[in-house]
Tab-separated table of C-alpha atoms in Angstrom:
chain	number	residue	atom	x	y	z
A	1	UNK	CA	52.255	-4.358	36.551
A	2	UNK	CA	48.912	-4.459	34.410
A	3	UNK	CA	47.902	-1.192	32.591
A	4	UNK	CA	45.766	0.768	35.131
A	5	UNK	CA	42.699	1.631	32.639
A	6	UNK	CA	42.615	-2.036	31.872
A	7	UNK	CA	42.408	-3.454	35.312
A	8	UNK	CA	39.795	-0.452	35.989
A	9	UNK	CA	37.668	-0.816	33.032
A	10	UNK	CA	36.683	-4.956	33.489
A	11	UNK	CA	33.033	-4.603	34.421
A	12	UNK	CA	33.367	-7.141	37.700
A	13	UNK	CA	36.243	-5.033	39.090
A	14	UNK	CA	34.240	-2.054	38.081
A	15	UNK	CA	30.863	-3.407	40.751
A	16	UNK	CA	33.935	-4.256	43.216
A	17	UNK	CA	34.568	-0.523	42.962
A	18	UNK	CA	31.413	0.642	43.681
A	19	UNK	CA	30.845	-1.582	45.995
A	20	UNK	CA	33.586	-0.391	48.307
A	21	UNK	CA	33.236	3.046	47.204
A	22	UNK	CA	29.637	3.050	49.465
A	23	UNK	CA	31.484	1.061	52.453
A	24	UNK	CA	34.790	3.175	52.978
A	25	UNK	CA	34.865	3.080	56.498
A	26	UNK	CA	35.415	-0.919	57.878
A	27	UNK	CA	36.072	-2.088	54.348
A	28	UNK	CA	34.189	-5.313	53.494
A	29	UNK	CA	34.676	-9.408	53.116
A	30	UNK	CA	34.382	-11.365	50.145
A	31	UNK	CA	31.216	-12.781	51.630
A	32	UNK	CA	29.619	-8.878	52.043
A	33	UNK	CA	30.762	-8.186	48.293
A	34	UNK	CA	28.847	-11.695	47.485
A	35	UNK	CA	25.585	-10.468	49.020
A	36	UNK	CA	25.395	-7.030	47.229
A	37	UNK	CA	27.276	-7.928	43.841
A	38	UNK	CA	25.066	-11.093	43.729
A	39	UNK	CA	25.557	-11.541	40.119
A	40	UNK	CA	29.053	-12.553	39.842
A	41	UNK	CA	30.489	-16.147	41.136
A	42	UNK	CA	32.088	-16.399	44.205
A	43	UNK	CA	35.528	-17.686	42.689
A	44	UNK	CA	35.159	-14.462	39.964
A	45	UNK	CA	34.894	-12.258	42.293
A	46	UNK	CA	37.775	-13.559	44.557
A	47	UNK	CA	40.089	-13.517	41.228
A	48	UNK	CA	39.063	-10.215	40.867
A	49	UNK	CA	39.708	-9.134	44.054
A	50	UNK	CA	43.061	-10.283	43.939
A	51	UNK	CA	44.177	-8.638	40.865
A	52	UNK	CA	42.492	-5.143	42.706
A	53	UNK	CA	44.948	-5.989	45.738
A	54	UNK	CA	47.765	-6.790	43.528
A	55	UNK	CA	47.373	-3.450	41.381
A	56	UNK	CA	47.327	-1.620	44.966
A	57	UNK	CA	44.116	-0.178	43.819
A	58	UNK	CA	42.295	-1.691	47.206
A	59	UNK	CA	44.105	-3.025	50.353
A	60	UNK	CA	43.570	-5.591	53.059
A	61	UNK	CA	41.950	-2.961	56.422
A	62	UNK	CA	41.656	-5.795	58.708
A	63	UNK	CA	41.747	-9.381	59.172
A	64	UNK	CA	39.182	-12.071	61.466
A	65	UNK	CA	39.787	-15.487	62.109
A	66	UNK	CA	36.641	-17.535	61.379
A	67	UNK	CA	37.317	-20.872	62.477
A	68	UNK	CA	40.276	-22.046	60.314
A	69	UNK	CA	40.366	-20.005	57.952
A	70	UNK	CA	41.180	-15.786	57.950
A	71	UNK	CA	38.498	-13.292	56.436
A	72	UNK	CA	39.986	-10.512	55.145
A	73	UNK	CA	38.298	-6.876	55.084
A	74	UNK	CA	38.787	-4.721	52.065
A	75	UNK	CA	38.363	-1.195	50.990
A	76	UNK	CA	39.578	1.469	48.421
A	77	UNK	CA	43.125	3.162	48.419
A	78	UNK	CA	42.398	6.658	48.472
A	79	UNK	CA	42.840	8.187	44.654
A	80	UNK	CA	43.875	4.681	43.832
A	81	UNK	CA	40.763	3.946	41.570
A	82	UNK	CA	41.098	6.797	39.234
A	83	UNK	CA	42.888	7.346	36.290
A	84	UNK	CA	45.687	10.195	35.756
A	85	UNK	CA	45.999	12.329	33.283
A	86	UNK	CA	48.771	10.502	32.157
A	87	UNK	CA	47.213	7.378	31.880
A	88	UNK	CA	44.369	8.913	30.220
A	89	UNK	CA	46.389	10.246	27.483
A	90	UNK	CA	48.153	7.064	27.090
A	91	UNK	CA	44.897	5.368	25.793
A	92	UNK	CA	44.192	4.387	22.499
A	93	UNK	CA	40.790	6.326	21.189
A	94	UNK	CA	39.399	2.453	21.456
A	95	UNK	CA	40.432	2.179	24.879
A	96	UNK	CA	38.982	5.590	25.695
A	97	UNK	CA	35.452	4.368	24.145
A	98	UNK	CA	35.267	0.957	26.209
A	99	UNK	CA	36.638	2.751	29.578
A	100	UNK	CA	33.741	5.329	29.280
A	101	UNK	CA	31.289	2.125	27.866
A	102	UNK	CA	32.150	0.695	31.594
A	103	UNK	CA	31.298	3.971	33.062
A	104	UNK	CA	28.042	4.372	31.467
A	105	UNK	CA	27.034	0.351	32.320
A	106	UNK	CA	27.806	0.862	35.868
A	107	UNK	CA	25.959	3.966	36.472
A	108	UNK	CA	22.939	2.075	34.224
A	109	UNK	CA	22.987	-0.995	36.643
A	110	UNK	CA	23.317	1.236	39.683
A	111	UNK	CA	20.637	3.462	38.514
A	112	UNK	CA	18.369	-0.096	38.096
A	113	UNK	CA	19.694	-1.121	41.479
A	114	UNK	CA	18.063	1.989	42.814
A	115	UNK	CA	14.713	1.722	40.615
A	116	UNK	CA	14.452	-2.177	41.855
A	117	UNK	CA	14.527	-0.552	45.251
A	118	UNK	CA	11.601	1.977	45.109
A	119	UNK	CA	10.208	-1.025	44.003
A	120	UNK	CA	10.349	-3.293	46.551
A	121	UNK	CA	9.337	-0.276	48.656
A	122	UNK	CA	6.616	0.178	46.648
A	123	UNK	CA	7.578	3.749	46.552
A	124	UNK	CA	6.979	5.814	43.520
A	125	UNK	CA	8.960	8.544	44.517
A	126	UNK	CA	12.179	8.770	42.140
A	127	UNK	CA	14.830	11.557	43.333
A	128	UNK	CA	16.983	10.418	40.644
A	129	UNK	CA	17.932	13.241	38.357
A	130	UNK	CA	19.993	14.218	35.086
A	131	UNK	CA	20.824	17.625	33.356
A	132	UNK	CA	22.459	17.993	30.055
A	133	UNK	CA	23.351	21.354	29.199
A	134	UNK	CA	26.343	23.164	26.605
A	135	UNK	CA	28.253	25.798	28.066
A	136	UNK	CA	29.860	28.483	26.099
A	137	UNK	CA	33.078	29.111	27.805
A	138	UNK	CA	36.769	30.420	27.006
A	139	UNK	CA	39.575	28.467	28.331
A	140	UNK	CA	40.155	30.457	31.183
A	141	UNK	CA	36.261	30.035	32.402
A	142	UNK	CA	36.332	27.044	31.507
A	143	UNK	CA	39.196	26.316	33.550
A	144	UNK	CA	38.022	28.025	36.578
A	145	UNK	CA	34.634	26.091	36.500
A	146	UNK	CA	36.378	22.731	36.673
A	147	UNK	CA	38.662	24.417	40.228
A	148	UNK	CA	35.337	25.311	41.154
A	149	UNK	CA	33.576	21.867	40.619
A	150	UNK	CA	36.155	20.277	41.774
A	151	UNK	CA	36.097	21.969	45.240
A	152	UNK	CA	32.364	22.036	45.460
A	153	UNK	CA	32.425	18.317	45.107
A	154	UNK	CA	35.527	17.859	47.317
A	155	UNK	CA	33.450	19.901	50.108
A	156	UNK	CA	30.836	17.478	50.037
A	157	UNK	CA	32.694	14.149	49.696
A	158	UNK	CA	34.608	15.441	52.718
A	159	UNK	CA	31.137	15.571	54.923
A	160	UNK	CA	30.665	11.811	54.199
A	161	UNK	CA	32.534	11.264	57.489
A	162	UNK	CA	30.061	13.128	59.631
A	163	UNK	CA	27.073	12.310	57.338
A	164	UNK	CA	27.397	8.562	58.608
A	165	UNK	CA	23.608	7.054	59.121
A	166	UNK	CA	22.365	8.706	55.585
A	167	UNK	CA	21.783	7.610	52.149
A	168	UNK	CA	24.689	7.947	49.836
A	169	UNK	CA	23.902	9.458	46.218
A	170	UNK	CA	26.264	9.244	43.305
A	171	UNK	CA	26.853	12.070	41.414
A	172	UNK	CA	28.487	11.706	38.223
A	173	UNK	CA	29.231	14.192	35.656
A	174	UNK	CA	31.059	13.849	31.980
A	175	UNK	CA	32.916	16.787	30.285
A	176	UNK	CA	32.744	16.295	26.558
A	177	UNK	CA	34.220	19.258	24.474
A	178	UNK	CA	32.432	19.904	21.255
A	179	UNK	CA	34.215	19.205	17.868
């Protein structure tokens, strides 16, 4: 078994990711991850794929016969994709910088993903949006903010289900303790 930050961190698996992350329900082929990630070989992104299936971090949700050959439908194991605080600790501070690197690239190519959109739309209205702001907290407040994030987002990511027909956003947030 690979190291779990290392298989997450590899910029195609990362795309793979995100890719399934906005199809959860029937999963998705090879061929539907071709036409959305369109900048990755077809062979790379079947070796990636298998090393995602291998690492249990996605799974196999159903299976077609075309012709001779079997499609296979993929999607995310629940909780599968993200690291523990275990693993997290494990990390070397080098490990730590390229994992959040990844992070940072992803959201930067989704973000132009998005822009290229309103563009082909021809629509100049941008609903992206970003906040950076230092909170002065003690431990305990702090620690009660992050049970209260944590359910606010949890309440929302559990509508997806009977949101189904609207556009997904991504929210993503980083927690960096000052010095």
């Amino acid at each position: 078994m690979r190291n779990k930050a290392e298989v997450l961190m590899h910029p195609v698996r990362m795309k793979i990711l995100q890719t399934l992350m906005h199809n959860k329900e029937e999963g998705l082929s090879t061929l539907e991850m071709i036409s959305v990630i369109k900048d990755v070989p077809q062979a790379t992104l079947y070796r990636h794929i298998q090393i995602l299936v291998d690492e249990n971090i996605i799974k196999i949700v159903k299976e077609r016969k075309v012709r001779s050959v079997t499609e296979k439908f993929y999607a995310l194991n629940e909780g599968a994709a993200k690291l523990s605080k275990e693993d997290w600790t494990q990390l070397t501070t080098k490990q730590k910088l390229n994992y959040i690197s990844y992070y940072q690239l992803a959201l930067l190519s989704q973000y132009q993903n998005y822009l290229h959109s309103l563009d082909e739309k021809e629509s100049t209205t941008d609903l992206a949006t970003f906040s950076l702001i230092d909170l002065t907290l003690t431990d305990d407040q702090f620690k009660n903010f992050e049970i209260e994030l944590n359910d606010l987002l949890t309440k929302y990511y559990n509508m997806t289900e009977s949101n189904k027909g609207f556009e997904t956003k991504t929210i993503a947030l980083n927690i960096i303790p000052k010095p």
